[in-house]
Amino acid sequence: KLEEFLNFKQLKTSLKEAILLDYFTAGFWWAKEMNFSLIQLSGFMDLLNFLLENLSDKHMALGDNLKELGKAMGGIGETDSERSGDLNFFSIEQAKAVIDYL
């Protein structure tokens, strides 16, 4: 199903498509094993895509990409609405697990 969702047409002959499918499938199953809710699962998959785009499209160095991850995860668990980020649906423990996974 993920192959269809990602619109991969040459999975059997394209190493790039095979690697991307593996990347997203591994992330999806990890998030499922963490018992993430649908919104958390969606947010995690968005995060995987965001980090991959930073590498592939922006040619961002690993250190810079990790800084972007820190910005995206910043504010999780804080009550100040200005400080809490878009990923505030993760608990602090879940955010730590996401960072460890990545």
XYZ file of N, CA, C and O in Angstrom:
408
model
N 0.823 -1.206 0.000
C 0.000 0.000 0.000
C 0.857 1.255 0.000
O 0.509 2.232 -0.642
N 1.963 1.219 0.732
C 2.852 2.379 0.776
C 3.471 2.646 -0.593
O 3.635 3.794 -0.984
N 3.761 1.582 -1.303
C 4.280 1.716 -2.668
C 3.291 2.480 -3.548
O 3.675 3.368 -4.304
N 2.019 2.160 -3.418
C 0.976 2.854 -4.187
C 0.866 4.306 -3.739
O 0.758 5.215 -4.567
N 0.875 4.537 -2.416
C 0.753 5.889 -1.877
C 1.898 6.784 -2.359
O 1.692 7.944 -2.696
N 3.107 6.229 -2.403
C 4.276 6.989 -2.846
C 4.367 7.077 -4.366
O 5.243 7.742 -4.897
N 3.445 6.387 -5.046
C 3.362 6.410 -6.503
C 4.651 5.908 -7.166
O 5.136 6.484 -8.134
N 5.180 4.831 -6.615
C 6.380 4.232 -7.194
C 5.954 3.312 -8.331
O 5.149 2.416 -8.151
N 6.528 3.526 -9.486
C 6.176 2.762 -10.687
C 7.276 1.790 -11.100
O 7.031 0.872 -11.856
N 8.511 2.016 -10.622
C 9.649 1.218 -11.077
C 10.372 0.568 -9.903
O 11.591 0.466 -9.889
N 9.612 0.093 -8.937
C 10.201 -0.433 -7.714
C 11.159 -1.598 -7.980
O 12.197 -1.712 -7.353
N 10.838 -2.442 -8.948
C 11.675 -3.610 -9.221
C 12.978 -3.253 -9.925
O 13.936 -4.016 -9.873
N 13.040 -2.084 -10.549
C 14.251 -1.710 -11.300
C 14.918 -0.440 -10.787
O 15.995 -0.086 -11.253
N 14.306 0.245 -9.855
C 14.854 1.498 -9.350
C 15.361 1.317 -7.922
O 14.582 1.124 -6.990
N 16.676 1.399 -7.772
C 17.268 1.292 -6.446
C 16.793 2.441 -5.552
O 16.534 2.251 -4.362
N 16.644 3.627 -6.131
C 16.191 4.790 -5.356
C 14.801 4.545 -4.775
O 14.569 4.786 -3.585
N 13.879 4.053 -5.593
C 12.529 3.783 -5.093
C 12.542 2.689 -4.034
O 11.828 2.779 -3.042
N 13.362 1.672 -4.222
C 13.437 0.578 -3.255
C 13.968 1.078 -1.910
O 13.454 0.711 -0.851
N 14.971 1.936 -1.949
C 15.541 2.484 -0.717
C 14.537 3.387 -0.012
O 14.369 3.320 1.207
N 13.855 4.226 -0.768
C 12.858 5.119 -0.170
C 11.706 4.323 0.440
O 11.220 4.664 1.527
N 11.269 3.283 -0.253
C 10.197 2.451 0.293
C 10.648 1.799 1.597
O 9.898 1.773 2.580
N 11.883 1.320 1.638
C 12.425 0.716 2.856
C 12.505 1.749 3.983
O 12.144 1.468 5.131
N 12.963 2.951 3.665
C 13.094 4.037 4.639
C 11.743 4.358 5.289
O 11.619 4.407 6.517
N 10.737 4.558 4.456
C 9.420 4.924 4.978
C 8.720 3.740 5.646
O 8.032 3.913 6.657
N 8.904 2.538 5.111
C 8.288 1.356 5.719
C 8.866 1.092 7.102
O 8.131 0.823 8.055
N 10.195 1.177 7.227
C 10.832 0.973 8.525
C 10.330 2.001 9.540
O 10.021 1.662 10.693
N 10.240 3.258 9.122
C 9.736 4.298 10.006
C 8.292 4.077 10.401
O 7.916 4.231 11.566
N 7.476 3.683 9.432
C 6.056 3.428 9.697
C 5.884 2.315 10.720
O 5.137 2.464 11.694
N 6.589 1.212 10.529
C 6.433 0.083 11.448
C 6.995 0.397 12.824
O 6.453 -0.045 13.844
N 8.063 1.174 12.888
C 8.587 1.578 14.188
C 7.539 2.401 14.937
O 7.286 2.178 16.124
N 6.929 3.349 14.228
C 5.909 4.202 14.846
C 4.692 3.378 15.271
O 4.103 3.631 16.333
N 4.311 2.404 14.467
C 3.197 1.524 14.841
C 3.538 0.738 16.099
O 2.697 0.560 16.979
N 4.785 0.243 16.185
C 5.208 -0.503 17.370
C 5.248 0.384 18.616
O 5.108 -0.116 19.735
N 5.426 1.685 18.413
C 5.394 2.630 19.531
C 3.964 2.956 19.954
O 3.742 3.719 20.882
N 2.988 2.394 19.247
C 1.566 2.629 19.509
C 1.183 4.092 19.363
O 0.376 4.623 20.131
N 1.777 4.765 18.384
C 1.423 6.149 18.109
C -0.019 6.219 17.622
O -0.496 5.332 16.914
N -0.682 7.289 17.984
C -2.025 7.553 17.459
C -1.897 7.902 15.976
O -0.788 8.097 15.463
N -3.024 8.025 15.302
C -2.979 8.365 13.872
C -2.315 9.720 13.635
O -1.517 9.876 12.713
N -2.613 10.697 14.476
C -2.010 12.021 14.302
C -0.513 11.968 14.590
O 0.283 12.611 13.908
N -0.112 11.189 15.577
C 1.313 11.050 15.875
C 2.028 10.309 14.745
O 3.129 10.689 14.349
N 1.398 9.282 14.229
C 1.971 8.535 13.109
C 2.136 9.430 11.896
O 3.187 9.438 11.242
N 1.130 10.224 11.616
C 1.200 11.158 10.495
C 2.304 12.191 10.710
O 3.079 12.494 9.787
N 2.388 12.732 11.911
C 3.429 13.704 12.222
C 4.817 13.108 12.103
O 5.746 13.750 11.612
N 4.981 11.858 12.546
C 6.269 11.187 12.450
C 6.655 10.966 10.983
O 7.800 11.202 10.594
N 5.698 10.552 10.165
C 5.985 10.339 8.737
C 6.333 11.671 8.063
O 7.226 11.722 7.210
N 5.661 12.743 8.458
C 6.007 14.077 7.951
C 7.426 14.457 8.343
O 8.169 15.042 7.556
N 7.795 14.120 9.562
C 9.148 14.409 10.042
C 10.185 13.623 9.242
O 11.219 14.169 8.863
N 9.908 12.352 8.969
C 10.812 11.554 8.136
C 10.988 12.198 6.763
O 12.107 12.306 6.250
N 9.888 12.636 6.179
C 9.941 13.259 4.863
C 10.690 14.590 4.916
O 11.502 14.891 4.036
N 10.447 15.382 5.946
C 11.112 16.671 6.126
C 12.628 16.507 6.187
O 13.375 17.213 5.506
N 13.082 15.550 6.989
C 14.521 15.330 7.132
C 15.138 14.803 5.841
O 16.246 15.199 5.468
N 14.412 13.943 5.153
C 14.906 13.421 3.875
C 15.002 14.526 2.831
O 15.983 14.603 2.084
N 14.009 15.400 2.789
C 14.050 16.525 1.845
C 15.212 17.459 2.157
O 15.831 17.998 1.240
N 15.499 17.666 3.433
C 16.651 18.496 3.799
C 17.938 17.919 3.219
O 18.813 18.661 2.779
N 18.056 16.611 3.242
C 19.258 15.958 2.712
C 19.284 15.953 1.196
O 20.280 16.301 0.575
N 18.166 15.545 0.593
C 18.167 15.344 -0.856
C 17.995 16.635 -1.657
O 18.681 16.827 -2.650
N 17.105 17.503 -1.234
C 16.822 18.713 -2.007
C 17.722 19.886 -1.629
O 18.195 20.622 -2.481
N 17.945 20.053 -0.327
C 18.729 21.196 0.149
C 20.199 20.846 0.362
O 20.989 21.725 0.692
N 20.537 19.552 0.212
C 21.913 19.075 0.407
C 22.467 19.540 1.752
O 23.621 19.939 1.859
N 21.606 19.471 2.764
C 21.959 19.925 4.098
C 22.903 18.916 4.753
O 22.706 17.713 4.649
N 23.900 19.408 5.424
C 24.826 18.547 6.157
C 24.100 17.902 7.329
O 23.092 18.420 7.817
N 24.634 16.792 7.802
C 24.004 16.066 8.897
C 23.830 16.947 10.132
O 22.756 16.964 10.742
N 24.847 17.698 10.499
C 24.758 18.571 11.667
C 23.658 19.606 11.531
O 22.907 19.862 12.479
N 23.551 20.201 10.352
C 22.503 21.195 10.112
C 21.118 20.547 10.153
O 20.157 21.134 10.653
N 21.041 19.323 9.631
C 19.766 18.620 9.647
C 19.361 18.275 11.076
O 18.185 18.353 11.434
N 20.321 17.924 11.898
C 20.023 17.656 13.307
C 19.544 18.918 14.019
O 18.662 18.856 14.882
N 20.105 20.077 13.651
C 19.621 21.344 14.216
C 18.168 21.584 13.812
O 17.356 22.051 14.621
N 17.838 21.273 12.563
C 16.453 21.420 12.089
C 15.522 20.482 12.856
O 14.402 20.857 13.189
N 16.001 19.275 13.133
C 15.217 18.331 13.934
C 14.970 18.927 15.318
O 13.854 18.860 15.837
N 16.005 19.510 15.908
C 15.856 20.150 17.217
C 14.832 21.261 17.198
O 14.017 21.388 18.118
N 14.854 22.069 16.137
C 13.860 23.149 16.014
C 12.449 22.578 15.883
O 11.503 23.103 16.479
N 12.312 21.526 15.082
C 10.992 20.926 14.863
C 10.448 20.304 16.145
O 9.246 20.345 16.402
N 11.345 19.744 16.953
C 10.920 19.069 18.178
C 10.866 20.033 19.363
O 10.376 19.666 20.424
N 11.350 21.226 19.198
C 11.399 22.206 20.281
C 10.027 22.540 20.839
O 9.048 22.648 20.106
N 9.966 22.662 22.135
C 8.731 23.077 22.788
C 7.801 21.945 23.167
O 6.774 22.177 23.793
N 8.151 20.718 22.794
C 7.287 19.594 23.157
C 7.243 19.479 24.674
O 8.267 19.505 25.345
N 6.034 19.396 25.191
C 5.842 19.258 26.629
C 5.721 20.569 27.367
O 5.417 20.591 28.550
N 5.952 21.689 26.677
C 5.836 22.988 27.333
C 4.398 23.484 27.236
O 3.697 23.217 26.276
N 3.989 24.227 28.219
C 2.603 24.709 28.244
C 2.447 26.044 27.541
O 1.345 26.401 27.139
N 3.525 26.787 27.373
C 3.464 28.081 26.695
C 3.149 27.851 25.222
O 3.916 27.253 24.493
N 1.996 28.341 24.777
C 1.563 28.068 23.406
C 2.484 28.687 22.365
O 2.550 28.215 21.241
N 3.189 29.745 22.725
C 4.124 30.346 21.776
C 5.357 29.473 21.581
O 5.957 29.467 20.528
N 5.758 28.744 22.603
C 6.968 27.916 22.545
C 6.682 26.537 21.975
O 7.522 25.926 21.344
N 5.470 26.009 22.203
C 5.177 24.659 21.742
C 5.099 24.636 20.221
O 4.570 25.539 19.591
N 5.644 23.592 19.642
C 5.731 23.491 18.196
C 4.591 22.700 17.588
O 3.630 22.325 18.254
N 4.735 22.426 16.294
C 3.715 21.683 15.558
C 3.647 20.217 15.986
O 2.671 19.550 15.705
N 4.674 19.728 16.626
C 4.718 18.318 17.020
C 4.366 18.135 18.495
O 4.734 17.142 19.108
N 3.614 19.056 19.052
C 3.285 19.029 20.474
C 2.346 17.880 20.845
O 2.045 17.693 22.010
N 1.900 17.104 19.886
C 1.055 15.952 20.179
C 1.882 14.762 20.662
O 1.343 13.735 21.033
N 3.218 14.889 20.642
C 4.090 13.868 21.220
C 4.351 14.202 22.686
O 4.513 15.365 23.041
N 4.423 13.169 23.503
C 4.856 13.368 24.883
C 6.375 13.546 24.873
O 7.041 13.284 23.872
N 6.927 13.970 25.988
C 8.379 14.135 26.094
C 9.071 12.789 25.871
O 10.076 12.712 25.160
N 8.524 11.721 26.444
C 9.119 10.391 26.283
C 9.068 9.949 24.823
O 10.024 9.363 24.306
N 7.947 10.208 24.165
C 7.835 9.852 22.748
C 8.808 10.671 21.906
O 9.426 10.145 20.978
N 8.955 11.953 22.224
C 9.886 12.806 21.477
C 11.312 12.296 21.624
O 12.072 12.261 20.644
N 11.680 11.873 22.825
C 13.013 11.305 23.044
C 13.188 10.030 22.226
O 14.252 9.803 21.638
N 12.149 9.194 22.169
C 12.223 7.961 21.386
C 12.356 8.268 19.894
O 13.119 7.606 19.190
N 11.639 9.289 19.418
C 11.750 9.698 18.014
C 13.178 10.150 17.711
O 13.764 9.738 16.703
N 13.734 10.964 18.570
C 15.107 11.451 18.375
C 16.082 10.273 18.386
O 16.977 10.194 17.543
N 15.906 9.346 19.317
C 16.775 8.174 19.366
C 16.650 7.358 18.078
O 17.650 6.866 17.550
N 15.423 7.204 17.583
C 15.216 6.449 16.343
C 15.930 7.115 15.175
O 16.628 6.467 14.400
N 15.758 8.426 15.082
C 16.349 9.139 13.958
C 17.860 9.224 14.094
O 18.579 9.185 13.138
